[in-house]
Tab-separated table of C-alpha atoms in Angstrom:
chain	number	residue	atom	x	y	z
V	100	UNK	CA	-31.255	36.130	-57.111
V	101	UNK	CA	-29.280	33.094	-56.020
V	102	UNK	CA	-26.043	35.051	-55.948
V	103	UNK	CA	-27.711	37.708	-53.801
V	104	UNK	CA	-28.807	35.134	-51.263
V	105	UNK	CA	-25.285	33.706	-51.145
V	106	UNK	CA	-23.830	37.171	-50.514
V	107	UNK	CA	-26.262	37.683	-47.616
V	108	UNK	CA	-25.329	34.296	-46.121
V	109	UNK	CA	-21.620	35.097	-46.343
V	110	UNK	CA	-22.256	38.457	-44.692
V	111	UNK	CA	-24.225	36.835	-41.876
V	112	UNK	CA	-21.559	34.133	-41.384
V	113	UNK	CA	-18.785	36.720	-41.284
V	114	UNK	CA	-20.761	38.752	-38.779
V	115	UNK	CA	-21.193	35.703	-36.507
V	116	UNK	CA	-17.458	34.995	-36.606
V	117	UNK	CA	-16.688	38.585	-35.609
V	118	UNK	CA	-19.195	38.467	-32.747
V	119	UNK	CA	-17.792	35.156	-31.438
V	120	UNK	CA	-14.227	36.466	-31.599
V	121	UNK	CA	-15.248	39.621	-29.760
V	122	UNK	CA	-16.930	37.584	-27.014
V	123	UNK	CA	-13.816	35.428	-26.610
V	124	UNK	CA	-11.622	38.513	-26.271
V	125	UNK	CA	-13.953	39.929	-23.635
V	126	UNK	CA	-13.670	36.720	-21.598
V	127	UNK	CA	-9.888	36.628	-21.938
V	128	UNK	CA	-9.347	40.218	-20.777
V	129	UNK	CA	-12.133	40.278	-18.202
V	130	UNK	CA	-11.030	37.056	-16.456
V	131	UNK	CA	-8.631	37.364	-13.509
V	132	UNK	CA	-4.997	37.100	-14.518
V	133	UNK	CA	-3.818	33.517	-14.175
V	134	UNK	CA	-0.437	32.905	-12.677
V	135	UNK	CA	1.988	30.085	-12.090
V	136	UNK	CA	2.872	30.538	-8.450
V	137	UNK	CA	5.793	28.202	-9.001
V	138	UNK	CA	7.678	28.223	-12.273
V	139	UNK	CA	10.152	25.539	-11.385
V	140	UNK	CA	12.663	28.088	-10.092
V	141	UNK	CA	13.553	29.322	-6.614
V	142	UNK	CA	10.739	31.889	-6.310
V	143	UNK	CA	7.029	31.881	-5.634
V	144	UNK	CA	5.842	34.451	-8.146
V	145	UNK	CA	3.246	36.897	-6.797
V	146	UNK	CA	1.174	38.940	-9.256
V	147	UNK	CA	-1.366	41.756	-9.014
V	148	UNK	CA	-4.781	40.164	-8.593
V	149	UNK	CA	-7.603	40.076	-6.018
V	150	UNK	CA	-7.662	36.290	-5.609
V	151	UNK	CA	-5.602	35.189	-2.537
V	152	UNK	CA	-2.247	33.653	-3.446
V	153	UNK	CA	-0.679	30.867	-1.394
V	154	UNK	CA	2.627	31.456	0.376
V	155	UNK	CA	4.406	28.686	2.279
V	156	UNK	CA	6.696	29.301	5.226
V	157	UNK	CA	10.403	29.290	4.154
V	158	UNK	CA	9.618	30.091	0.513
V	159	UNK	CA	11.233	32.891	-1.480
V	160	UNK	CA	8.863	35.414	-3.060
V	161	UNK	CA	9.238	37.448	-6.219
V	162	UNK	CA	6.689	40.175	-6.990
V	163	UNK	CA	6.059	40.420	-10.737
V	164	UNK	CA	4.765	43.521	-12.592
V	165	UNK	CA	4.493	45.753	-9.526
V	166	UNK	CA	5.189	49.437	-10.082
V	167	UNK	CA	7.788	49.498	-7.328
V	168	UNK	CA	9.213	47.055	-4.791
V	169	UNK	CA	6.108	46.319	-2.710
V	170	UNK	CA	5.461	46.075	1.015
V	171	UNK	CA	3.508	43.211	2.609
V	172	UNK	CA	1.209	44.210	5.484
V	173	UNK	CA	-0.001	41.876	8.221
V	174	UNK	CA	-3.363	42.817	9.741
V	175	UNK	CA	-4.844	41.424	12.944
V	176	UNK	CA	-8.410	42.440	13.791
V	177	UNK	CA	-8.227	45.085	11.048
V	178	UNK	CA	-5.060	46.718	12.420
V	179	UNK	CA	-1.636	46.708	10.780
V	180	UNK	CA	0.759	44.932	13.162
V	181	UNK	CA	3.680	44.022	10.851
V	182	UNK	CA	5.164	45.144	7.539
V	183	UNK	CA	7.584	43.187	5.340
V	184	UNK	CA	9.195	45.231	2.523
V	185	UNK	CA	10.649	43.545	-0.556
V	186	UNK	CA	14.226	44.272	-1.602
V	187	UNK	CA	15.238	46.351	-4.615
V	188	UNK	CA	14.616	43.325	-6.861
V	189	UNK	CA	11.050	42.993	-5.528
V	190	UNK	CA	11.965	39.819	-3.645
V	191	UNK	CA	11.536	38.500	-0.104
V	192	UNK	CA	13.634	35.509	0.994
V	193	UNK	CA	12.868	32.741	3.462
V	194	UNK	CA	9.390	33.767	4.583
V	195	UNK	CA	9.055	33.277	8.339
V	196	UNK	CA	5.857	35.170	9.087
V	197	UNK	CA	3.218	34.232	11.664
V	198	UNK	CA	0.400	32.181	10.171
V	199	UNK	CA	-2.276	34.149	11.979
V	200	UNK	CA	-3.694	37.355	10.576
V	201	UNK	CA	-4.398	38.596	7.056
V	202	UNK	CA	-1.687	39.579	4.570
V	203	UNK	CA	-1.989	42.239	1.881
V	204	UNK	CA	0.476	43.645	-0.656
V	205	UNK	CA	0.617	47.462	-0.737
V	206	UNK	CA	-2.313	47.805	1.637
V	207	UNK	CA	-4.024	51.230	1.767
V	208	UNK	CA	-5.421	51.782	5.262
V	209	UNK	CA	-7.628	54.614	4.025
V	210	UNK	CA	-9.322	52.877	1.085
V	211	UNK	CA	-8.867	49.383	2.542
V	212	UNK	CA	-7.600	48.261	-0.863
V	213	UNK	CA	-4.481	46.306	-1.816
V	214	UNK	CA	-2.705	45.122	-4.941
V	215	UNK	CA	-2.822	41.487	-3.814
V	216	UNK	CA	-3.823	39.284	-0.906
V	217	UNK	CA	-1.656	36.453	0.451
V	218	UNK	CA	-2.599	33.255	2.296
V	219	UNK	CA	0.233	32.021	4.519
V	220	UNK	CA	0.505	28.299	5.346
V	221	UNK	CA	2.977	25.855	6.868
V	222	UNK	CA	4.483	23.248	4.552
V	223	UNK	CA	2.625	19.920	4.495
V	224	UNK	CA	4.191	16.877	2.789
V	225	UNK	CA	2.273	13.790	3.947
V	226	UNK	CA	3.403	10.335	2.847
V	227	UNK	CA	1.672	6.972	3.229
V	228	UNK	CA	2.447	3.677	1.475
V	229	UNK	CA	-0.745	1.862	0.547
V	230	UNK	CA	-2.157	-1.056	-1.377
V	231	UNK	CA	-5.627	0.058	-2.339
V	232	UNK	CA	-6.831	2.065	0.636
V	233	UNK	CA	-4.847	0.105	3.241
V	234	UNK	CA	-1.574	1.383	4.678
V	235	UNK	CA	1.006	-1.404	4.439
V	236	UNK	CA	4.506	-2.275	5.627
V	237	UNK	CA	4.822	-5.392	3.423
V	238	UNK	CA	4.152	-6.038	-0.254
V	239	UNK	CA	4.437	-9.221	-2.305
V	240	UNK	CA	6.076	-9.601	-5.711
V	241	UNK	CA	4.144	-7.826	-8.469
V	242	UNK	CA	2.083	-5.660	-6.102
V	243	UNK	CA	1.414	-2.058	-7.147
V	244	UNK	CA	2.277	0.338	-4.345
V	245	UNK	CA	0.454	3.642	-3.907
V	246	UNK	CA	2.670	6.504	-2.739
V	247	UNK	CA	-0.173	8.482	-1.202
V	248	UNK	CA	0.515	12.229	-0.774
V	249	UNK	CA	-3.082	13.379	-0.310
V	250	UNK	CA	-3.087	16.815	1.335
V	251	UNK	CA	0.328	17.938	0.047
V	252	UNK	CA	0.346	21.727	-0.377
V	253	UNK	CA	3.415	22.182	-2.560
V	254	UNK	CA	2.730	23.687	-5.978
V	255	UNK	CA	2.278	21.236	-8.855
V	256	UNK	CA	5.201	22.871	-10.678
V	257	UNK	CA	7.635	22.419	-7.764
V	258	UNK	CA	10.404	19.899	-8.416
V	259	UNK	CA	10.974	17.161	-5.839
V	260	UNK	CA	12.796	13.866	-5.357
V	261	UNK	CA	10.987	10.699	-4.366
V	262	UNK	CA	13.904	9.092	-2.541
V	263	UNK	CA	13.580	5.295	-2.634
V	264	UNK	CA	16.395	3.265	-1.065
V	265	UNK	CA	16.456	-0.504	-1.392
V	266	UNK	CA	18.915	-3.410	-1.044
V	267	UNK	CA	21.107	-1.930	-3.817
V	268	UNK	CA	20.897	1.703	-2.696
V	269	UNK	CA	18.825	4.586	-4.082
V	270	UNK	CA	16.617	3.990	-7.121
V	271	UNK	CA	16.630	7.191	-9.169
V	272	UNK	CA	15.209	5.657	-12.325
V	273	UNK	CA	13.469	2.295	-12.625
V	274	UNK	CA	14.469	1.155	-16.105
V	275	UNK	CA	12.377	-2.030	-16.142
V	276	UNK	CA	9.144	-0.170	-15.409
V	277	UNK	CA	10.153	3.199	-16.943
V	278	UNK	CA	9.600	5.132	-13.718
V	279	UNK	CA	11.445	8.352	-12.834
V	280	UNK	CA	11.777	9.168	-9.129
V	281	UNK	CA	14.191	12.133	-8.989
V	282	UNK	CA	13.749	15.642	-10.414
V	283	UNK	CA	10.018	15.195	-10.954
V	284	UNK	CA	7.230	17.760	-10.654
V	285	UNK	CA	4.765	17.415	-7.800
V	286	UNK	CA	2.066	16.754	-10.409
V	287	UNK	CA	4.033	13.649	-11.479
V	288	UNK	CA	4.569	12.615	-7.866
V	289	UNK	CA	0.808	12.678	-7.294
V	290	UNK	CA	0.324	10.103	-10.082
V	291	UNK	CA	2.163	7.532	-7.959
V	292	UNK	CA	-0.622	8.033	-5.445
V	293	UNK	CA	-3.426	7.506	-7.955
V	294	UNK	CA	-2.012	5.179	-10.628
V	295	UNK	CA	0.350	3.395	-8.267
V	296	UNK	CA	4.026	2.543	-8.475
V	297	UNK	CA	5.119	-0.690	-10.203
V	298	UNK	CA	7.521	-2.951	-8.285
V	299	UNK	CA	8.059	-5.627	-10.937
V	300	UNK	CA	11.694	-6.747	-10.927
V	301	UNK	CA	12.541	-5.163	-7.584
V	302	UNK	CA	14.678	-7.244	-5.274
V	303	UNK	CA	13.275	-8.811	-2.143
V	304	UNK	CA	14.294	-6.780	0.882
V	305	UNK	CA	13.686	-3.576	2.850
V	306	UNK	CA	12.873	-0.222	1.225
V	307	UNK	CA	12.548	3.326	2.591
V	308	UNK	CA	10.562	6.139	0.946
V	309	UNK	CA	10.897	9.887	1.491
V	310	UNK	CA	9.957	13.061	-0.418
V	311	UNK	CA	12.414	15.967	-0.545
V	312	UNK	CA	12.093	19.283	-2.358
V	313	UNK	CA	14.703	20.550	-4.806
V	314	UNK	CA	15.233	23.990	-3.266
V	315	UNK	CA	16.411	25.726	-6.447
V	316	UNK	CA	13.326	24.469	-8.292
V	317	UNK	CA	10.716	24.635	-5.529
V	318	UNK	CA	10.467	28.340	-4.651
V	319	UNK	CA	13.604	28.083	-2.522
V	320	UNK	CA	11.847	25.681	-0.155
V	321	UNK	CA	14.035	23.079	1.549
V	322	UNK	CA	11.616	20.591	3.097
V	323	UNK	CA	11.085	16.844	3.351
V	324	UNK	CA	8.524	14.310	4.472
V	325	UNK	CA	8.864	11.608	7.101
V	326	UNK	CA	10.490	8.336	6.065
V	327	UNK	CA	8.244	5.359	5.469
V	328	UNK	CA	9.426	1.739	5.366
V	329	UNK	CA	8.085	-1.222	3.430
V	330	UNK	CA	9.400	-4.759	3.021
V	331	UNK	CA	9.106	-6.517	-0.318
V	332	UNK	CA	8.709	-10.252	0.095
V	333	UNK	CA	8.033	-13.234	-2.113
V	334	UNK	CA	4.734	-13.790	-3.870
V	335	UNK	CA	2.367	-16.465	-2.718
V	336	UNK	CA	1.615	-17.211	-6.386
V	337	UNK	CA	5.194	-17.927	-7.455
V	338	UNK	CA	6.014	-21.675	-7.250
V	339	UNK	CA	9.133	-22.473	-5.258
V	340	UNK	CA	11.835	-24.713	-6.859
V	341	UNK	CA	11.266	-27.509	-4.336
V	342	UNK	CA	8.134	-27.902	-2.271
V	343	UNK	CA	8.817	-27.014	1.313
V	344	UNK	CA	7.761	-29.663	3.845
V	345	UNK	CA	4.684	-28.709	5.754
V	346	UNK	CA	5.510	-27.966	9.377
V	347	UNK	CA	4.299	-30.501	11.895
V	348	UNK	CA	2.025	-29.516	14.652
V	349	UNK	CA	3.461	-29.475	18.091
V	350	UNK	CA	1.684	-32.663	19.084
V	351	UNK	CA	2.899	-34.414	15.912
V	352	UNK	CA	6.609	-34.002	16.606
V	353	UNK	CA	8.197	-37.337	17.537
V	354	UNK	CA	9.382	-37.165	21.139
V	355	UNK	CA	10.636	-40.257	23.044
V	356	UNK	CA	8.221	-41.334	25.804
V	357	UNK	CA	9.657	-40.998	29.240
V	358	UNK	CA	6.909	-42.857	31.130
V	359	UNK	CA	7.293	-46.690	31.478
V	360	UNK	CA	4.895	-48.849	29.501
V	361	UNK	CA	3.792	-52.456	30.107
V	362	UNK	CA	5.707	-55.100	28.145
V	363	UNK	CA	3.268	-56.898	25.864
V	364	UNK	CA	2.842	-60.682	26.542
V	365	UNK	CA	3.613	-63.024	23.632
V	366	UNK	CA	0.530	-64.407	21.954
V	367	UNK	CA	0.277	-68.274	22.211
V	368	UNK	CA	-1.304	-70.056	19.307
V	369	UNK	CA	-3.971	-72.371	20.731
V	370	UNK	CA	-3.590	-76.125	20.067
V	371	UNK	CA	-6.110	-78.969	20.284
V	372	UNK	CA	-4.716	-79.967	23.632
V	373	UNK	CA	-5.110	-76.461	24.989
V	374	UNK	CA	-8.750	-76.521	23.932
V	375	UNK	CA	-9.481	-79.815	25.670
V	376	UNK	CA	-7.228	-79.268	28.640
V	377	UNK	CA	-7.896	-76.472	31.116
V	378	UNK	CA	-5.178	-73.782	31.184
V	379	UNK	CA	-3.096	-74.307	34.351
V	380	UNK	CA	-3.267	-71.612	36.999
V	381	UNK	CA	-0.287	-69.341	37.428
V	382	UNK	CA	-0.082	-70.582	41.019
V	383	UNK	CA	2.340	-73.531	41.179
V	384	UNK	CA	0.623	-76.809	42.206
V	385	UNK	CA	2.070	-80.210	43.197
V	386	UNK	CA	2.904	-82.515	40.325
V	387	UNK	CA	0.215	-85.111	39.591
V	388	UNK	CA	0.144	-88.093	37.290
V	389	UNK	CA	-1.341	-87.379	33.902
V	390	UNK	CA	-5.000	-88.257	33.487
V	391	UNK	CA	-6.737	-89.184	30.275
V	392	UNK	CA	-8.404	-86.344	28.487
V	393	UNK	CA	-12.023	-85.864	29.351
V	394	UNK	CA	-14.567	-86.973	26.749
V	395	UNK	CA	-16.739	-84.518	25.047
V	396	UNK	CA	-20.093	-84.231	26.877
V	397	UNK	CA	-22.721	-86.689	25.378
V	398	UNK	CA	-20.108	-88.955	23.827
V	399	UNK	CA	-21.129	-91.923	26.124
V	400	UNK	CA	-24.692	-91.894	24.760
V	401	UNK	CA	-23.416	-91.722	21.189
V	402	UNK	CA	-21.193	-94.734	21.689
V	403	UNK	CA	-24.107	-96.728	23.251
V	404	UNK	CA	-26.349	-96.082	20.235
V	405	UNK	CA	-23.563	-97.092	17.854
V	406	UNK	CA	-23.067	-100.367	19.836
V	407	UNK	CA	-26.777	-101.245	19.681
V	408	UNK	CA	-26.854	-100.682	15.903
V	409	UNK	CA	-23.822	-102.958	15.421
V	410	UNK	CA	-25.397	-105.697	17.589
V	411	UNK	CA	-28.681	-105.628	15.598
V	412	UNK	CA	-26.776	-105.878	12.343
V	413	UNK	CA	-24.774	-108.900	13.544
V	414	UNK	CA	-27.926	-110.674	14.788
V	415	UNK	CA	-29.672	-110.326	11.433
V	416	UNK	CA	-26.593	-111.503	9.625
V	417	UNK	CA	-26.614	-114.806	11.521
V	418	UNK	CA	-30.174	-115.533	10.458
């Protein structure tokens, strides 16, 4: 009985595995065909599928798995106004089509069907240098710099150069921080906008940043961003070898006085005579004979009392 139950369980388990595998195969074959628009070569690869596929002006196109070299139709208001046939290798070079209108590959005007639909755009390679969310033109030592390319419409597989030129020329590979700047995929370039770019060990001076496509590895596209400049200065947290003197304020700088000042009079130490004798006036007066110093007020009364006491003492002594 036990062995019978085990056989049933194995049968059920095997059946579940088969069902799951079948479901997975249905999803794989029913899903729209995925494609790598850029494969790191000089063509934007277009495949047969209903989902619109991006085409950038000045790209090269290669049509994969089409029965014959296709024709691209441009429709405006539902009418065909332009056609662009591929060459015998199913390729179109240096796309220079108008960006208005709708584009279809092998469009059938009767059935209104097509093998593929294209979305044509102009190249956009924005570049901003930021610390956090702030655009900067100066960074201090040790600051992480964000190379912000938000809105770039190159394919992630396209190969580009992040051209960084500093005091010693172009930095292709930063050995100290293990950072590669040339021959990198756009997906790697975008990481410098999210994770940031390390500047540890970089010299103090002026730096320029620019993004440039590698044509042979970016669908044949030869494009570049604007240049952006940033200056790397010293850090406020790094002690200097010798403390710099603090600058004086403008009103603290020693400047010789030009206006005349009064000459200070010498201080005379007072003497006993000067206390008892009035200070002579600055006005010259005729010479007079010296007079005895005036007695201190009340001294006559004091002397009279003293004389009376002495007289009383002498009178008693005689008795």
